[in-house]
Structure formats: structure tokens, C-alpha cells
Coordinates of C-alpha atoms in Angstrom, one line a residue:
Chain A
M1 CA 0.0 0.0 -0.1
D2 CA 1.3 3.3 -0.7
K3 CA 1.9 5.8 2.2
L4 CA -0.5 8.7 3.0
K5 CA 1.2 12.0 2.8
I6 CA -0.5 15.1 4.5
A7 CA 1.4 18.2 4.6
D8 CA 5.2 17.0 5.4
R9 CA 4.2 13.8 7.2
E10 CA 3.7 10.3 5.9
F11 CA 1.6 7.5 7.3
D12 CA 1.1 3.9 6.7
S13 CA -2.4 3.9 8.0
R14 CA -5.2 5.5 5.9
L15 CA -7.8 5.1 8.8
L16 CA -8.1 8.1 11.1
I17 CA -9.8 7.5 14.4
G18 CA -12.2 9.7 16.5
T19 CA -11.7 9.3 20.4
G20 CA -15.4 10.5 21.1
K21 CA -18.3 8.4 22.6
Y22 CA -16.0 5.3 24.1
A23 CA -17.4 3.7 27.2
S24 CA -14.0 3.9 28.5
N25 CA -10.4 5.3 27.9
D26 CA -9.1 1.7 28.0
I27 CA -11.6 0.7 25.3
M28 CA -10.8 3.6 23.3
A29 CA -7.0 2.9 23.4
G30 CA -7.5 -0.5 22.6
A31 CA -9.5 0.4 19.5
I32 CA -6.8 2.8 18.4
A33 CA -4.3 0.4 18.4
A34 CA -6.4 -2.4 16.9
A35 CA -7.1 0.0 13.9
G36 CA -3.6 0.6 13.4
A37 CA -4.2 4.3 13.3
Q38 CA -1.7 6.9 13.4
I39 CA -4.1 10.0 13.6
V40 CA -6.4 10.4 16.3
T41 CA -8.9 13.2 16.5
V42 CA -9.7 15.1 19.8
A43 CA -12.0 17.9 20.9
L44 CA -11.4 20.8 23.1
R45 CA -13.8 21.6 26.1
R46 CA -14.2 23.7 29.2
V47 CA -12.7 21.7 32.4
D48 CA -15.4 20.8 34.8
I49 CA -14.0 22.9 37.9
D50 CA -16.5 21.1 40.4
N51 CA -15.9 17.6 39.5
E52 CA -12.7 15.5 38.6
N53 CA -11.9 15.3 35.1
D54 CA -10.6 12.2 33.1
D55 CA -7.2 12.8 31.6
L56 CA -7.8 11.5 27.9
L57 CA -4.1 12.4 27.0
A58 CA -2.9 9.8 29.6
A59 CA -4.6 7.1 27.5
I60 CA -3.0 8.2 23.8
D61 CA 0.5 7.6 23.5
R62 CA 1.8 10.6 21.6
T63 CA 4.9 9.1 20.4
K64 CA 2.8 6.7 18.6
Y65 CA -0.2 8.8 17.4
L66 CA -0.5 12.1 15.9
L67 CA -3.2 14.3 17.9
L68 CA -5.5 16.0 15.4
P69 CA -7.5 18.7 17.5
N70 CA -10.9 19.5 16.1
T71 CA -12.7 22.8 16.4
S72 CA -16.1 21.0 17.2
G73 CA -18.6 23.2 18.9
A74 CA -17.7 26.3 16.8
R75 CA -20.4 28.0 15.1
D76 CA -18.6 30.4 13.1
A77 CA -15.2 31.2 12.0
D78 CA -14.2 33.3 14.6
E79 CA -15.2 30.6 17.4
A80 CA -13.1 27.8 15.2
I81 CA -10.0 30.1 15.1
R82 CA -10.1 30.6 18.8
L83 CA -10.4 27.0 19.4
A84 CA -7.7 26.2 17.0
R85 CA -5.4 28.4 18.7
L86 CA -6.2 26.9 22.1
A87 CA -5.7 23.6 20.6
R88 CA -2.2 24.5 19.3
A89 CA -1.2 25.8 23.0
A90 CA -2.8 22.5 24.4
S91 CA -1.1 20.1 22.1
G92 CA 2.0 22.0 20.9
I93 CA 1.2 20.9 17.4
N94 CA -0.1 23.0 14.6
W95 CA -2.5 20.5 13.0
V96 CA -6.3 21.3 13.0
K97 CA -9.2 19.7 11.9
L98 CA -11.4 22.4 11.0
E99 CA -15.2 22.1 11.7
V100 CA -17.7 24.8 11.8
T101 CA -21.4 23.6 12.4
P102 CA -23.9 26.1 13.4
D103 CA -27.0 23.8 12.9
P104 CA -27.1 21.7 16.1
Y105 CA -29.5 19.0 14.7
Y106 CA -27.7 17.8 11.4
L107 CA -24.5 19.3 12.5
L108 CA -23.8 20.1 8.7
P109 CA -20.8 22.3 8.1
D110 CA -21.0 26.2 7.1
G111 CA -18.9 26.3 4.0
S112 CA -18.3 30.0 4.0
E113 CA -17.4 30.2 7.4
T114 CA -15.1 27.2 7.3
L115 CA -13.2 28.9 4.1
K116 CA -13.1 32.1 6.2
A117 CA -11.6 30.3 8.9
A118 CA -9.1 28.3 6.8
E119 CA -7.7 31.3 5.1
T120 CA -6.9 32.7 8.5
L121 CA -5.4 29.6 9.9
V122 CA -3.3 28.7 6.7
K123 CA -1.8 32.1 7.2
D124 CA -1.3 31.7 10.9
G125 CA 0.8 28.8 10.1
F126 CA -1.7 25.7 11.0
V127 CA -1.9 22.7 8.9
V128 CA -5.5 22.6 8.1
L129 CA -7.8 19.8 7.5
P130 CA -11.3 20.9 6.8
Y131 CA -14.5 19.1 7.4
I132 CA -17.1 20.1 4.6
N133 CA -20.1 19.1 2.9
A134 CA -19.4 17.3 -0.4
D135 CA -19.2 20.5 -2.4
P136 CA -16.8 20.3 -5.1
I137 CA -16.5 23.9 -5.6
L138 CA -15.9 24.7 -1.9
A139 CA -13.3 21.5 -1.9
R140 CA -11.3 23.5 -4.7
K141 CA -11.4 26.8 -3.1
L142 CA -10.0 25.1 0.2
Q143 CA -7.3 23.4 -1.4
D144 CA -6.4 26.7 -3.4
A145 CA -6.4 28.4 -0.1
G146 CA -3.8 25.8 1.1
T147 CA -5.4 23.7 3.2
A148 CA -3.7 20.3 3.8
T149 CA -6.5 18.0 3.1
V150 CA -10.2 18.5 2.3
M151 CA -12.7 16.0 4.3
P152 CA -15.9 15.7 2.6
L153 CA -18.8 14.1 4.6
A154 CA -20.3 10.7 3.6
S155 CA -23.4 11.5 5.4
P156 CA -24.4 13.5 8.5
I157 CA -21.9 12.8 11.7
G158 CA -22.9 9.7 13.7
S159 CA -25.7 8.9 11.3
N160 CA -23.9 5.6 10.2
K161 CA -25.7 5.8 6.7
G162 CA -22.9 5.4 4.4
L163 CA -21.7 7.1 1.3
K164 CA -24.8 9.2 0.5
T165 CA -22.9 11.7 -1.1
R166 CA -20.8 9.5 -3.5
A167 CA -21.5 11.4 -6.8
S168 CA -20.1 14.6 -5.5
I169 CA -17.1 12.9 -3.5
E170 CA -16.3 11.3 -6.9
I171 CA -15.9 14.8 -8.3
I172 CA -13.9 16.0 -5.4
I173 CA -11.5 13.2 -5.7
E174 CA -11.1 13.9 -9.5
Q175 CA -10.2 17.6 -9.0
A176 CA -8.2 16.9 -5.8
T177 CA -4.7 18.5 -5.4
V178 CA -4.7 17.3 -1.8
P179 CA -5.5 14.3 0.1
I180 CA -9.3 13.5 0.2
V181 CA -10.2 12.0 3.6
V182 CA -14.0 11.1 3.8
D183 CA -15.2 11.8 7.1
A184 CA -18.6 11.4 9.0
G185 CA -21.3 9.0 8.3
L186 CA -19.3 5.8 7.4
G187 CA -21.2 3.3 9.6
L188 CA -19.9 -0.1 8.5
P189 CA -16.5 -1.5 7.1
S190 CA -17.9 -1.8 3.6
H191 CA -18.7 1.9 3.6
A192 CA -15.2 2.7 4.2
A193 CA -13.8 0.0 1.5
E194 CA -16.4 1.8 -0.9
A195 CA -14.8 5.3 -0.2
M196 CA -11.3 3.9 -0.6
E197 CA -12.2 2.0 -3.8
M198 CA -13.3 5.1 -5.2
G199 CA -9.9 6.6 -4.5
A200 CA -10.3 8.5 -1.4
D201 CA -7.1 8.9 0.4
A202 CA -8.2 8.1 3.9
V203 CA -11.3 7.6 5.9
L204 CA -12.2 9.0 9.3
V205 CA -14.2 6.8 11.6
N206 CA -15.5 7.5 15.3
T207 CA -19.2 6.5 16.0
A208 CA -19.2 3.2 14.0
I209 CA -16.4 1.7 16.0
A210 CA -16.9 3.7 19.5
T211 CA -20.5 2.7 19.7
A212 CA -20.2 -0.9 18.4
G213 CA -20.9 -4.0 20.7
D214 CA -17.1 -4.8 20.5
P215 CA -15.3 -1.5 19.6
V216 CA -11.9 -3.2 19.4
R217 CA -13.2 -6.0 16.9
M218 CA -15.0 -3.4 14.9
A219 CA -11.8 -1.4 14.6
I220 CA -9.9 -4.3 13.3
A221 CA -13.0 -4.8 10.6
F222 CA -12.4 -1.2 9.6
K223 CA -8.7 -1.5 9.5
H224 CA -9.1 -4.5 6.8
A225 CA -11.8 -2.8 4.8
T226 CA -9.7 0.2 4.6
E227 CA -6.6 -1.6 3.4
A228 CA -8.7 -3.6 1.0
G229 CA -10.5 -0.7 -0.4
R230 CA -7.0 1.0 -0.9
L231 CA -5.5 -2.1 -2.4
A232 CA -8.2 -2.4 -4.9
F233 CA -8.1 1.1 -6.0
E234 CA -4.2 1.0 -6.3
S235 CA -4.7 -2.5 -8.3
G236 CA -6.9 -0.9 -11.0
P237 CA -10.3 -2.3 -10.6
A238 CA -11.5 -4.2 -13.7
G239 CA -14.3 -2.7 -16.1
T240 CA -18.0 -3.1 -15.8
G241 CA -20.2 -4.1 -18.6
S242 CA -23.9 -4.8 -19.3
G243 CA -23.7 -8.1 -20.6
A244 CA -22.3 -11.4 -19.4
V245 CA -18.4 -12.3 -20.1
A246 CA -17.9 -16.0 -19.1
S247 CA -14.7 -16.4 -16.8
S248 CA -14.7 -20.0 -17.9
P249 CA -13.6 -21.2 -21.3
L250 CA -16.5 -21.4 -24.0
T251 CA -14.9 -24.4 -25.5
G252 CA -14.4 -28.1 -24.6
F253 CA -17.8 -28.6 -23.6
L254 CA -18.9 -32.3 -22.8
R255 CA -21.4 -32.5 -25.6
N256 CA -21.6 -32.4 -29.2
D257 CA -23.3 -29.6 -31.0
Chain B
M1 CA -11.1 54.5 43.4
A2 CA -12.2 53.5 47.1
E3 CA -15.2 51.3 45.8
L4 CA -12.6 49.0 44.0
F5 CA -12.2 47.8 47.6
A6 CA -15.7 47.7 48.5
T7 CA -15.2 48.7 52.1
E8 CA -17.2 50.1 54.6
D9 CA -14.1 51.4 56.3
T10 CA -14.2 55.1 55.4
E11 CA -11.9 55.9 58.1
H12 CA -8.9 54.4 56.1
T13 CA -10.1 55.1 52.8
E14 CA -7.3 57.4 51.9
I15 CA -4.8 54.8 53.2
Y16 CA -6.3 52.2 50.8
I17 CA -6.2 54.6 47.8
F18 CA -2.6 55.1 48.6
L19 CA -1.8 51.5 48.8
F20 CA -3.8 50.7 45.8
S21 CA -1.8 53.4 43.9
V22 CA 1.4 52.0 45.0
F23 CA 0.6 48.4 44.2
S24 CA -1.5 49.0 41.2
V25 CA 1.4 48.9 38.6
N26 CA 0.8 45.8 36.6
S27 CA 3.8 43.7 37.3
V28 CA 4.2 40.4 39.0
A29 CA 6.0 41.6 42.0
N30 CA 3.5 44.4 42.9
T31 CA 0.4 42.2 41.9
N32 CA 1.7 39.7 44.5
S33 CA 2.0 42.5 47.2
Y34 CA -1.5 43.5 46.1
I35 CA -2.7 39.9 46.8
M36 CA -1.1 39.8 50.2
Y37 CA -2.4 43.0 51.0
L38 CA -6.1 41.7 49.9
R39 CA -5.4 38.6 52.2
E40 CA -4.4 40.9 55.2
L41 CA -7.6 42.9 54.6
D42 CA -9.6 39.9 54.7
M43 CA -11.1 40.5 51.5
T44 CA -12.4 38.4 48.5
L45 CA -11.1 38.0 45.1
T46 CA -13.7 37.3 42.5
L47 CA -12.8 35.8 39.1
K48 CA -15.1 34.4 36.4
I49 CA -13.8 31.0 35.6
N50 CA -15.4 29.0 32.6
G51 CA -18.6 31.5 32.8
V52 CA -19.1 31.1 36.4
E53 CA -18.3 33.7 39.2
K54 CA -15.9 32.2 41.8
E55 CA -15.1 34.0 44.9
F56 CA -11.8 33.3 46.9
T57 CA -11.0 34.4 50.4
D58 CA -8.4 34.6 52.9
D59 CA -5.6 32.0 52.3
R60 CA -7.4 30.8 49.4
I61 CA -6.7 33.9 47.1
P62 CA -4.5 32.7 44.2
E63 CA -1.5 34.8 43.7
N64 CA -1.0 33.4 39.9
L65 CA -2.7 31.0 37.5
S66 CA -0.6 28.1 38.9
D67 CA -1.7 28.7 42.6
L68 CA -5.5 28.9 41.1
L69 CA -5.0 25.6 39.6
D70 CA -3.7 24.1 42.4
D71 CA -6.7 25.3 44.4
L72 CA -9.1 24.0 42.0
D73 CA -7.3 20.5 42.1
I74 CA -6.7 20.7 38.2
S75 CA -3.7 19.0 36.8
Q76 CA -1.5 21.9 35.1
A77 CA 0.0 19.3 32.6
T78 CA -3.3 19.0 30.8
V79 CA -5.0 22.2 30.8
V80 CA -4.8 25.3 28.6
A81 CA -5.7 28.8 29.8
E82 CA -6.9 31.9 28.4
I83 CA -7.4 35.1 30.4
D84 CA -9.7 37.9 29.1
G85 CA -9.5 36.2 25.7
R86 CA -5.5 35.9 25.7
I87 CA -4.0 32.6 25.6
V88 CA -1.5 32.0 28.4
D89 CA 1.6 29.7 27.7
R90 CA 1.6 26.7 30.1
K91 CA 5.2 27.5 30.9
S92 CA 4.3 30.9 32.5
F93 CA 1.2 29.8 34.5
D94 CA 3.4 30.5 37.8
R95 CA 4.4 33.8 36.6
T96 CA 0.7 34.9 35.3
P97 CA -0.9 37.0 38.2
V98 CA -4.6 36.7 38.5
Q99 CA -6.6 39.8 39.2
P100 CA -10.1 40.7 40.4
G101 CA -12.6 40.5 37.5
Q102 CA -10.6 38.7 35.2
A103 CA -12.6 36.2 32.9
I104 CA -10.5 32.8 33.0
E105 CA -11.1 29.9 30.4
L106 CA -9.7 26.8 31.7
V107 CA -9.8 23.9 28.6
R108 CA -8.7 20.4 27.9
F109 CA -8.9 18.0 25.3
V110 CA -11.6 15.5 25.5
G111 CA -12.8 12.8 23.2
G112 CA -14.2 13.8 20.0
G113 CA -14.3 13.0 16.2

């Protein structure tokens, strides 16, 4: 399998893992390891000053995994920029998964605010990985603005509905000058494989693994699916046709006619 | 200026004003003296932490951000702080004074996608 190159870093794994919704930090750590992931997303939230706080970072070995803070919760560009800067101060790295989602029900990203924030953050030296609706025009504007990837959604976050935006993602991949990471809505390993077969450079999965009955085994399933899809893409899939084409020879049958 | 001290002690108001003017220069040393003086006067320090007003009295009045986090029992290694919209580098927590009325945001990483 080819390596995945984002900005100036190379990765063997093409499966990015989110760290939300796990029943415990131990299960999360097990799932990340089982997935063979090298990039893990995290969110930034206020400390609860009246209760004890779990230390998420204690469960993530930062020598093995690149922490990718997101700007979840941001409703506009300014909030996202503020979160990105806080995340940089907290993590010591300048990578950020940019998300601006003003709509609390479908959590769909706001394209114009995302572009605005991306332009500022790129100028500020961030490696920006923007989460967007599968909009080929916006994807092009973002890559032209200097983002490190474009991350179109397959379907709404946490919906597990799979690749509902397939036709648009195909166009995004076709015109891409940066890696395309399909993010959000991939509910089954087959969805991840489908995205990778199409030529996506990577996938990001959280809910489908974290809320599975056995997250560690599901992480293994997604790892295999992502690798299988990528290998298929790199192998050059055979063409399709409407008529049947026999796989076995059409001569030497045991009959005389 | 006397109302800054919210005191009924009108007899000594001028002394307070004098002391405030001495200590009001925004440097760590003077702020520390100011906080110590607040302690002596048995006064309180009010800060807005993560959107909620919190009052510190007597010995609990923190001198700096490091003190504040200790008081709140928050591990400094995992937290990031913003005072009145400005991010404070973790390395300077113990050199960053906290002052009455400041809005302090304390954030940290949690699970997310």
C-alpha cells in the first residue's frame, strides 16, 4: 500500500480514528491500537471545575499517534479560530481539523465560515484539515487556499448511513490536489472500503467503532476494509459491462453440437 | 477608587487609595504584594472561571494561575488557559498573576471525532 502523505508527514495507515463516545479510555486505547491508526482526533472543552476530570491524553501515546484537535462546537469562523489557537497551545502542534457546524441538529458544516477560518489559519501557520459538505467547488477553494486535505462528509455525523454523497465525492477526488479524507457517516467497514475503492486517500471513523458492541473488533474490521479498499484502488479495478462475459472457457464442453 | 475595595471602612479610605496606587502597577511583584494585602484586609477575589463567578477568600486567594489551578485541583499538565481572551503559555502559569474581575477559561482535550 502506498503511504498517505499529508502536509510534510507520511503515514502507513489510511484510517483516522475519532476518540469520542467510547465507554472508557481503555476501550478507546484498545480500538485505536487495533485499528492501526496513526492519526487520532480530539476535541477541546471547558474543564469541569467542580468535578474530577478524566485525562484523555494519558490514554493516548503521543509518540505513536498524531493528535489532531478539532474545532467542534464552533458556530462561526471566529469561534473556530479561537479553538484552533487554544488547541495549538494545548497540544504543541499546529494541525487542526477545522469544523464549523452552526446547525445543532444535522451538524452540517458551514462552507463560507469554514473557508474564512481556513484562510486565516493557513496564514497563521496551521496545517488545516477542513471538514465540509461534499461540495466540489468549496473543496477546490479550500485546497487553493492552502489546506492540507479536504474532508467531505459521507452522510451526517454519527448517522452511520454510509456514502450518500458518493457522486459529489467522486468529483472532489477527480479534481483534488490534496489528499481527500472521507469523514462522517461511515457506519460499516463496507462503507469505508467503498470510499477507498473510489480513490479517497483516507477515511475518518468514530461513531461506528466507538458505539459498536465490541469496538476493538470493529476497529480491526475497519482496518481491513480500509486496506482492502485502498489495495483495490491501487490495483486498478476491472471494468464493468452490461452483458455477461464468461470467466470459464467457452470451448471444450462435454457435448457435441 | 475607594469603591474598588468595596469597604465600609471610610476612615481608612485614603490609606487604601494610597496603597492601591502603590500596588496597582501591573507587574508580578506588585500584584503579589497587592494580593497579599487583599489577604491582610480579609477581602475576597472574584474571578469568572469558565463562565461562572467564583470567590476566593483569605488564604485561598491565588497569587497566580498556577496557584489557582492547584486550588481547583486541576492538573496543570493537561490544561490550557485563556485570560480575558489571551492564551497563556503553560510555562508561564506561575508567572501569570490573577486579578479581580478577570474572565478565565480553562480548557482541555476530551474525546471527539
